[in-house]
Short mmCIF file of C-alpha atoms and ligand atoms in Angstrom, two decimals:
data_model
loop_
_atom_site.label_atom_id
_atom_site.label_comp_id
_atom_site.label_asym_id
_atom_site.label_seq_id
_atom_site.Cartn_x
_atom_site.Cartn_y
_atom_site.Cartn_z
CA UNK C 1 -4.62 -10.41 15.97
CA UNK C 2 -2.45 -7.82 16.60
CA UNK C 3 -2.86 -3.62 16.07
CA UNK C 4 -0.67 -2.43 13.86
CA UNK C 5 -1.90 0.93 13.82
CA UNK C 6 -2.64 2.37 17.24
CA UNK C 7 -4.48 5.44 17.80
CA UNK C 8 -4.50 7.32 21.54
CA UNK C 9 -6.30 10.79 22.25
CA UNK C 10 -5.55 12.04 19.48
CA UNK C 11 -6.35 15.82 18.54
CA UNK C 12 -6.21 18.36 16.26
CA UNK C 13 -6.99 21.74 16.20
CA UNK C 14 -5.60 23.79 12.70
CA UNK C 15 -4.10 26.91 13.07
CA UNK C 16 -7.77 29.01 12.05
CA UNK C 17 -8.99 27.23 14.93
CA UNK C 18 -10.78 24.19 13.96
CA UNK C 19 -11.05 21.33 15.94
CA UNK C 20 -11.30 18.54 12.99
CA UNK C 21 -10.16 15.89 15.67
CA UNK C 22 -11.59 15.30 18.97
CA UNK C 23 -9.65 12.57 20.29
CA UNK C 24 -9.71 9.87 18.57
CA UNK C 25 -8.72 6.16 20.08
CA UNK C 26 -8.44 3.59 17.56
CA UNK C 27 -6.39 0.26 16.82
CA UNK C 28 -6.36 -1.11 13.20
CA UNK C 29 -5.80 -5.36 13.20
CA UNK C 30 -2.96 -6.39 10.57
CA UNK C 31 -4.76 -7.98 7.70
CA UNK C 32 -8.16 -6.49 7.80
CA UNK C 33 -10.03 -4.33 5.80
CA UNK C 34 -10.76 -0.60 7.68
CA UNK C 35 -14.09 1.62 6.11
CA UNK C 36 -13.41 4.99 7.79
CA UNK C 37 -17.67 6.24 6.72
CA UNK C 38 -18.40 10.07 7.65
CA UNK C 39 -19.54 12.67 5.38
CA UNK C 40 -17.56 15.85 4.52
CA UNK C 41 -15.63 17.66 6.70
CA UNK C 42 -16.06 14.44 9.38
CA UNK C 43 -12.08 14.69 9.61
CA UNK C 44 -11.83 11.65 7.53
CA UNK C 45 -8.74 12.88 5.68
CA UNK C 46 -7.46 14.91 8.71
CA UNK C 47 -7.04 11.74 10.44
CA UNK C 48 -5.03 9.53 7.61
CA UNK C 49 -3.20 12.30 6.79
CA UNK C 50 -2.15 12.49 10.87
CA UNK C 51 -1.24 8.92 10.78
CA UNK C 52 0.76 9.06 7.73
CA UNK C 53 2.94 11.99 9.14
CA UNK C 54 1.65 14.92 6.72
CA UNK C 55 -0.29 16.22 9.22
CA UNK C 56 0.99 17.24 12.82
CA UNK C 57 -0.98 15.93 15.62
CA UNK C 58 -1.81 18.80 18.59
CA UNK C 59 -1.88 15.96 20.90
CA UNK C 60 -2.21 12.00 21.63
CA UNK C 61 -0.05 9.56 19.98
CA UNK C 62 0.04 7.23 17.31
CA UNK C 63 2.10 4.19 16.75
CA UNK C 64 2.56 2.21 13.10
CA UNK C 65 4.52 -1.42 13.55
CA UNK C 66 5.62 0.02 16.92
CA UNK C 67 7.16 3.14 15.58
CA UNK C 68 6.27 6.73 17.04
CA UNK C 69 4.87 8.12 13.89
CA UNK C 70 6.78 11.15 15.32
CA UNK C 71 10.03 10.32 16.96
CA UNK C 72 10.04 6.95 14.95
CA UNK C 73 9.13 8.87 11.89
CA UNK C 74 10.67 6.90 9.12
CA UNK C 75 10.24 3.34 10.14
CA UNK C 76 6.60 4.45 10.59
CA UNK C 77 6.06 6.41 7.37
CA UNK C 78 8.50 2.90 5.55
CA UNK C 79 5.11 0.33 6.61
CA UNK C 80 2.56 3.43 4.84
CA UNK C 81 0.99 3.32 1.57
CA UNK C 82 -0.67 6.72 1.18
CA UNK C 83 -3.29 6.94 -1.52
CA UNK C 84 -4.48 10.50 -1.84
CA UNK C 85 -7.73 11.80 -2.26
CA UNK C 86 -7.24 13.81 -5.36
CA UNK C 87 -5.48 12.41 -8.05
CA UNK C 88 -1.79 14.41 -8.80
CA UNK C 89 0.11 12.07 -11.30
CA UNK C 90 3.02 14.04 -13.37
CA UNK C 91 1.26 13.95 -17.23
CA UNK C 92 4.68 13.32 -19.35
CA UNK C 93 5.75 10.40 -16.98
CA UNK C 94 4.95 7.05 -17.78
CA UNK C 95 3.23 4.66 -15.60
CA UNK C 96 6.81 2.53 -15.23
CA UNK C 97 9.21 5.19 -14.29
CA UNK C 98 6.60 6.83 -11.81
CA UNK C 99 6.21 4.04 -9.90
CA UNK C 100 9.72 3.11 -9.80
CA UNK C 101 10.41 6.65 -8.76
CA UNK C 102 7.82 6.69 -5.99
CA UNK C 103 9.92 3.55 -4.79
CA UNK C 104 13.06 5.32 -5.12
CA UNK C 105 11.69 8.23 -3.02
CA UNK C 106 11.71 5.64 0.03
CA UNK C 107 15.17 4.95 0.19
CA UNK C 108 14.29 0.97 -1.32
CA UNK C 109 17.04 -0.15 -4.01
CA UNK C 110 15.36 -0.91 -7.80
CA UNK C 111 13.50 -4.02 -8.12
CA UNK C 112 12.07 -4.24 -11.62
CA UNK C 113 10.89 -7.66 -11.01
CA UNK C 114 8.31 -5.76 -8.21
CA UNK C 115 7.49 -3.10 -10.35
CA UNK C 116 6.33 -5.54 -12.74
CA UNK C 117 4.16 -7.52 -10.09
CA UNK C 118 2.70 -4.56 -8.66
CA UNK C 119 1.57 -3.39 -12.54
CA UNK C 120 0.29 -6.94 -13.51
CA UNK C 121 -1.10 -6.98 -10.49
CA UNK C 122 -3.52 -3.36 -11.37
CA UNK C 123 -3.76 -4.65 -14.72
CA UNK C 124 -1.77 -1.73 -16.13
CA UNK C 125 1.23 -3.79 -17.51
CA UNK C 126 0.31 -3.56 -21.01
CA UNK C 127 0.11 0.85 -20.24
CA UNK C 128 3.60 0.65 -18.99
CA UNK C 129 4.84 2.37 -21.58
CA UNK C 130 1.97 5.05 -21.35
CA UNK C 131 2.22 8.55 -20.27
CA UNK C 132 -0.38 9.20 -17.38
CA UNK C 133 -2.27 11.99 -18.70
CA UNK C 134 -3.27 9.01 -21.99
CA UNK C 135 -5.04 7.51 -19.43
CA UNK C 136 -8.46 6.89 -18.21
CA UNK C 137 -9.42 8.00 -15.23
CA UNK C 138 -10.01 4.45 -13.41
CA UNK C 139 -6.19 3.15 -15.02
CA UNK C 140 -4.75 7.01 -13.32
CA UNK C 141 -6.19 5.70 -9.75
CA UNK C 142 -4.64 2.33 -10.11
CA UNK C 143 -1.70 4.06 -11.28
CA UNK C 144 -1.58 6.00 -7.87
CA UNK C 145 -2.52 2.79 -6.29
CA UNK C 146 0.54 1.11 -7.92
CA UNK C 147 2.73 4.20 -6.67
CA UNK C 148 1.74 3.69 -3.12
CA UNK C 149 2.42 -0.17 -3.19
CA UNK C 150 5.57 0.66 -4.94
CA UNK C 151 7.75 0.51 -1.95
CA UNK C 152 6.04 -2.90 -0.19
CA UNK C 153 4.24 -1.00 2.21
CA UNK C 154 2.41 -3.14 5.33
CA UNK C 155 -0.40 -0.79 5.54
CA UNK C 156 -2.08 0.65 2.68
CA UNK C 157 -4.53 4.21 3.29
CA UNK C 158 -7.09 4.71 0.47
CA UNK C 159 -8.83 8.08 0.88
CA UNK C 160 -12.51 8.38 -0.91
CA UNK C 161 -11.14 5.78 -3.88
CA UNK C 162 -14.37 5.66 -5.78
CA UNK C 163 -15.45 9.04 -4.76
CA UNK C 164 -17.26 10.57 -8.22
CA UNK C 165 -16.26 7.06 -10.05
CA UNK C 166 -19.34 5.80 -11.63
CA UNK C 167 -20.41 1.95 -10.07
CA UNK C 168 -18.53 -0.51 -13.08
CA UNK C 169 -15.08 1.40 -11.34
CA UNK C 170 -15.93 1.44 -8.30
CA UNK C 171 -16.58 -2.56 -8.09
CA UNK C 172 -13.44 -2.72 -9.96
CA UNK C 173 -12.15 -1.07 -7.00
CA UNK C 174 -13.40 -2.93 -4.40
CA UNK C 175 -11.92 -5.85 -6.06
CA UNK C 176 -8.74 -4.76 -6.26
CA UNK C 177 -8.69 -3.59 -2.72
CA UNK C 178 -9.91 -7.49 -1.72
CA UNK C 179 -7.11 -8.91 -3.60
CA UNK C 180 -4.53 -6.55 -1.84
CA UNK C 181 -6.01 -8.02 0.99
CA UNK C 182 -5.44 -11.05 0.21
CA UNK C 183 -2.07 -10.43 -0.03
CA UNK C 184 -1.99 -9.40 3.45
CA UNK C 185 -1.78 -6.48 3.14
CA UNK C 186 -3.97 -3.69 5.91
CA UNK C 187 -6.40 -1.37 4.35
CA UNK C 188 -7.87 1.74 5.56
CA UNK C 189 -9.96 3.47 3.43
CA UNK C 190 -12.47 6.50 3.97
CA UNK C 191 -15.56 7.13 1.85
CA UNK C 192 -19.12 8.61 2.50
CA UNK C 193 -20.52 5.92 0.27
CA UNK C 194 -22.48 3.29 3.05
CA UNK C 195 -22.63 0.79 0.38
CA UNK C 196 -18.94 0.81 0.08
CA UNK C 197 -18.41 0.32 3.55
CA UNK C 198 -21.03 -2.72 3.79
CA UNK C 199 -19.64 -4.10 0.60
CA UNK C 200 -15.89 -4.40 1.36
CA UNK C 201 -14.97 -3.59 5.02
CA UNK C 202 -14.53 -5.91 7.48
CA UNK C 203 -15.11 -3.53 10.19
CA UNK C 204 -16.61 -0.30 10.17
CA UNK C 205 -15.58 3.39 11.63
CA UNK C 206 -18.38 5.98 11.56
CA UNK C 207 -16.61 9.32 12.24
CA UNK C 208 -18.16 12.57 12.48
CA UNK C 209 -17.45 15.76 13.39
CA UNK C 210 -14.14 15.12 14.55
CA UNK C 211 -15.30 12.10 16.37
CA UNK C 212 -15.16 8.21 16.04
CA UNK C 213 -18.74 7.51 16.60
CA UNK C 214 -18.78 3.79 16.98
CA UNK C 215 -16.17 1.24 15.25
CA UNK C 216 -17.85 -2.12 14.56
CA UNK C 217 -17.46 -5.47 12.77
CA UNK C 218 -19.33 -4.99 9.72
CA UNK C 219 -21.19 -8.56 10.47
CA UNK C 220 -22.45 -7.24 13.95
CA UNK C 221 -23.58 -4.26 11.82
CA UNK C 222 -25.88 -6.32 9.66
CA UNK C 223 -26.94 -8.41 12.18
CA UNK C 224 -28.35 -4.95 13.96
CA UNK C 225 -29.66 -4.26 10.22
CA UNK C 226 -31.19 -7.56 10.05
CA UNK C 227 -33.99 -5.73 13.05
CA UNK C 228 -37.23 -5.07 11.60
CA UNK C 229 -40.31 -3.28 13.23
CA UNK C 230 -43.65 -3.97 13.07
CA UNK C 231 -45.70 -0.97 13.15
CA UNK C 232 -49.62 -2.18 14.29
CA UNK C 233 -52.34 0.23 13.61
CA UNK C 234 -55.32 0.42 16.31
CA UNK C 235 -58.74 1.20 15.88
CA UNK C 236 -59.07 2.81 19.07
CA UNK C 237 -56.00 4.59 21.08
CA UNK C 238 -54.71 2.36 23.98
CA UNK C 239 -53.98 3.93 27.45
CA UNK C 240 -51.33 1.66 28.28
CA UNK C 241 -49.74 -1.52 26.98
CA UNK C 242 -51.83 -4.74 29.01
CA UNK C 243 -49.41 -6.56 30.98
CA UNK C 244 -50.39 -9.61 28.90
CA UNK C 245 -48.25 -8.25 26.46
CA UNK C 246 -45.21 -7.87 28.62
CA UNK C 247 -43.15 -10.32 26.90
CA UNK C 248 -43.35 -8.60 23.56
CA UNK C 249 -41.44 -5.81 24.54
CA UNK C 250 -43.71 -3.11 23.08
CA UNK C 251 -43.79 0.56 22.34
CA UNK C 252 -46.21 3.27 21.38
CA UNK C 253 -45.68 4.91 18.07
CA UNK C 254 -45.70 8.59 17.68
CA UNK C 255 -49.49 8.55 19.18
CA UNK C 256 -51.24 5.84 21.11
CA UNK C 257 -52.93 4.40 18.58
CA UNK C 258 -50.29 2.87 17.17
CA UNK C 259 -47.90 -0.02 18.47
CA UNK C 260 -44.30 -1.00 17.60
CA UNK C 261 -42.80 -4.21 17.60
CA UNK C 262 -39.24 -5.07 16.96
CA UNK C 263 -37.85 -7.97 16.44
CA UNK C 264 -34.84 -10.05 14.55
CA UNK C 265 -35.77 -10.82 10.69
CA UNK C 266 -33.12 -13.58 10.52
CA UNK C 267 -34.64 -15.30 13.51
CA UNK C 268 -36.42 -18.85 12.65
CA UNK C 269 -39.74 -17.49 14.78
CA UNK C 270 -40.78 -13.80 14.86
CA UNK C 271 -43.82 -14.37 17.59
CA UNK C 272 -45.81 -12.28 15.31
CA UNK C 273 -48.56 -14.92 14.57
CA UNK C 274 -48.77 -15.40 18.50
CA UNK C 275 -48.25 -11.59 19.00
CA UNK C 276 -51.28 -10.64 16.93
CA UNK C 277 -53.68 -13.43 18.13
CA UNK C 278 -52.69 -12.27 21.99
CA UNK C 279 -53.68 -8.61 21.24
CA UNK C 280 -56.81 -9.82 19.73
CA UNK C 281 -56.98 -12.03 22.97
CA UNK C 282 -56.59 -8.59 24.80
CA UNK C 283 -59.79 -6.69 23.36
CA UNK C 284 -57.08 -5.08 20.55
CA UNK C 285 -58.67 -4.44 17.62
CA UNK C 286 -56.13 -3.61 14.36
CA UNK C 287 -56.73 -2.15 11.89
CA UNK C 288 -53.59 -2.17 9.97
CA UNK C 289 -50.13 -3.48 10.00
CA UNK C 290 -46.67 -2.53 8.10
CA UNK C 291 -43.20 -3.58 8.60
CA UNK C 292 -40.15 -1.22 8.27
CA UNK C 293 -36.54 -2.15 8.48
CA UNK C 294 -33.72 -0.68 9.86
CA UNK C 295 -30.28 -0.24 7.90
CA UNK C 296 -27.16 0.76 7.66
CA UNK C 297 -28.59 3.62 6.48
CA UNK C 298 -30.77 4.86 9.29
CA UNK C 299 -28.20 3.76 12.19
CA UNK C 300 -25.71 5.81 10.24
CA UNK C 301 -27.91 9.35 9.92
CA UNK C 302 -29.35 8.53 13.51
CA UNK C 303 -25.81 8.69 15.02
CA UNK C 304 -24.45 11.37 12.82
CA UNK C 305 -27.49 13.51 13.51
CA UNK C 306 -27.08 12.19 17.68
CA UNK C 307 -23.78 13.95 17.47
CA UNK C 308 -25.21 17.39 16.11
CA UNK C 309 -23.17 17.39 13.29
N1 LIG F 1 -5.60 22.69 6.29
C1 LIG F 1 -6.73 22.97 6.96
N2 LIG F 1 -6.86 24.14 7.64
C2 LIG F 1 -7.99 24.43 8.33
N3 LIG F 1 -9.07 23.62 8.40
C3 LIG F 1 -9.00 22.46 7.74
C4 LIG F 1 -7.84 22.06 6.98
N4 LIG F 1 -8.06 20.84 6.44
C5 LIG F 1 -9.30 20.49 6.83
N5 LIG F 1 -9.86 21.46 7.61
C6 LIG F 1 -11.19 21.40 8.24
O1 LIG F 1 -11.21 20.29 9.12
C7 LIG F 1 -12.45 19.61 9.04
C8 LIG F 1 -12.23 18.16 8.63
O2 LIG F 1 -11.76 18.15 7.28
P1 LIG F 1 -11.31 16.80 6.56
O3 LIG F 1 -10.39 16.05 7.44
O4 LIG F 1 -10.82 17.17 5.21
O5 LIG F 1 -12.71 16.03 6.47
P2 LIG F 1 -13.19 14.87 5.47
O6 LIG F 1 -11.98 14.28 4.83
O7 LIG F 1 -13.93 13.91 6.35
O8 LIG F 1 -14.10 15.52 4.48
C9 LIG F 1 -13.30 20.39 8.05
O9 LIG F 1 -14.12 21.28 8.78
C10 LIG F 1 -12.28 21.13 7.22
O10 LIG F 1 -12.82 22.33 6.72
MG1 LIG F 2 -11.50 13.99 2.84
#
């Protein structure tokens, strides 16, 4: 695969003084599916925005198709579908004439024949004829949807789609952005919503605080999910761990009469059976047990929280 977005160092500081990038390095594969998770204020936004030329870097560099999103501003900004964040749609306008305008804005001669695709393809060709402010909210997004695929962009940028979209839209949503895909085409999109991220990305960003945290295939993600840890309650506390145990790789809990044991829920054997019938073996005496699972969740909130944001 190759990047065809390519983040280096990049930073920005606004003119009051904020820092809502602090250097970023990132490449985006052609063809997949980007979730950009942080909560508000992470610099979600700041950063598409950056990449899609609205917003001027301070420094670092970033490249789209091999254009300089700076001195190669136009062939870089040509390959960029920008979705933004709130929705601005003119109210009188119907839904064909502003998305054949949006295409016009880029320079690309009139191709009804797209137009039409792109609407069949949102399901709004029978509200071609409709003026935007007669429609619901979900048709007004895929109307902005339609506007940013209206000039065959490469890359597509969705900021917070389904944010404040109740759950029938939002799956609506996340199919529409896995059909896109299959059309090839790259998606970015930001949200604060984990279950978003886990239920359409194929890799995932977590950015906080101006930084890119960790950037992960969602699969190695669920596999770390897929941990659980066995929390064994002891009669009496223990001073230390017998060396018997050694192989379990064992902690203390928050005192020492408790014991925690982690291990991989999707493996075939979990050595708990043997693990409790060796403590036993070692004079151990439980008294209760209870498993707890990681998630997306918790490793999410532990990092954002590790970064003191
Ligand atoms: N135009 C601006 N001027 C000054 N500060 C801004 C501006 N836009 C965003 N910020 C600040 O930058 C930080 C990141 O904002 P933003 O990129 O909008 O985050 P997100 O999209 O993740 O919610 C926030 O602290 C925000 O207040
Ligand atoms: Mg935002």
């Amino acid at each position: 695969m190759t990047a065809i977005v390519s983040i280096k160092g990049l930073r920005k500081a606004y003119a009051s003084g904020m820092e809502a990038l602090k250097g970023v390095d990132l490449d985006i594969e052609e063809g997949e599916i980007l979730a950009l998770l942080g909560p508000n204020g992470a610099g979600k936004t700041t950063l598409i925005s950056t990449i899609c030329g609205i917003t001027m870097p301070t420094s670092g560099s970033i490249t789209v198709g091999g254009h300089d999103t700076l001195k190669g501003y136009r062939g870089a900004r040509q390959l960029i579908g920008l979705v933004p964040q709130e929705i601005s749609l003119e109210p009188f306008e119907t839904v064909w004439s502003s998305v054949s305008f949006s295409r016009g804005l880029f320079g690309k001669r009139r191709d009804d024949a797209k137009i039409e695709a792109i609407l069949r393809q949102l399901s709004l060709w029978d509200k071609r004829d409709a003026k935007t402010m007669e429609l619901s909210g979900g048709m007004k997004r895929r109307v902005l949807i339609a506007k940013a695929l209206s000039h065959e962009p490469r890359v597509l940028f969705l900021d917070e789609p389904t944010a404040g979209v109740d759950v029938e839209l939002r799956k609506d949503m996340w199919e529409t952005v896995a059909q896109l895909k299959a059309d090839g085409v790259t998606i970015i999109l930001t949200t604060h919503y984990i279950e978003e991220a886990e239920a359409i990305a194929d890799r995932v960003g977590v950015i906080s605080g101006g930084r890119l945290l960790l950037v992960e295939e969602k699969a190695a993600l669920m596999q770390r999910m897929g941990r659980k840890t066995l929390s064994i309650e002891l009669t009496e506390p223990l001073e230390e761990i017998p060396d018997s145990l050694g192989l379990y790789d064992l902690e203390f809990g928050p005192d020492k009469t408790s014991l925690l044991y982690t291990y991989d829920r999707n493996a075939e054997r979990t050595g708990i059976a043997r693990l409790i019938g060796d403590l036993t073996e070692a004079g151990i005496v439980l008294s209760d047990i209870a498993t707890s699972q990681s998630s997306l969740e918790e490793i999410f909130v532990g990092l954002v929280k590790e970064d003191g944001a």
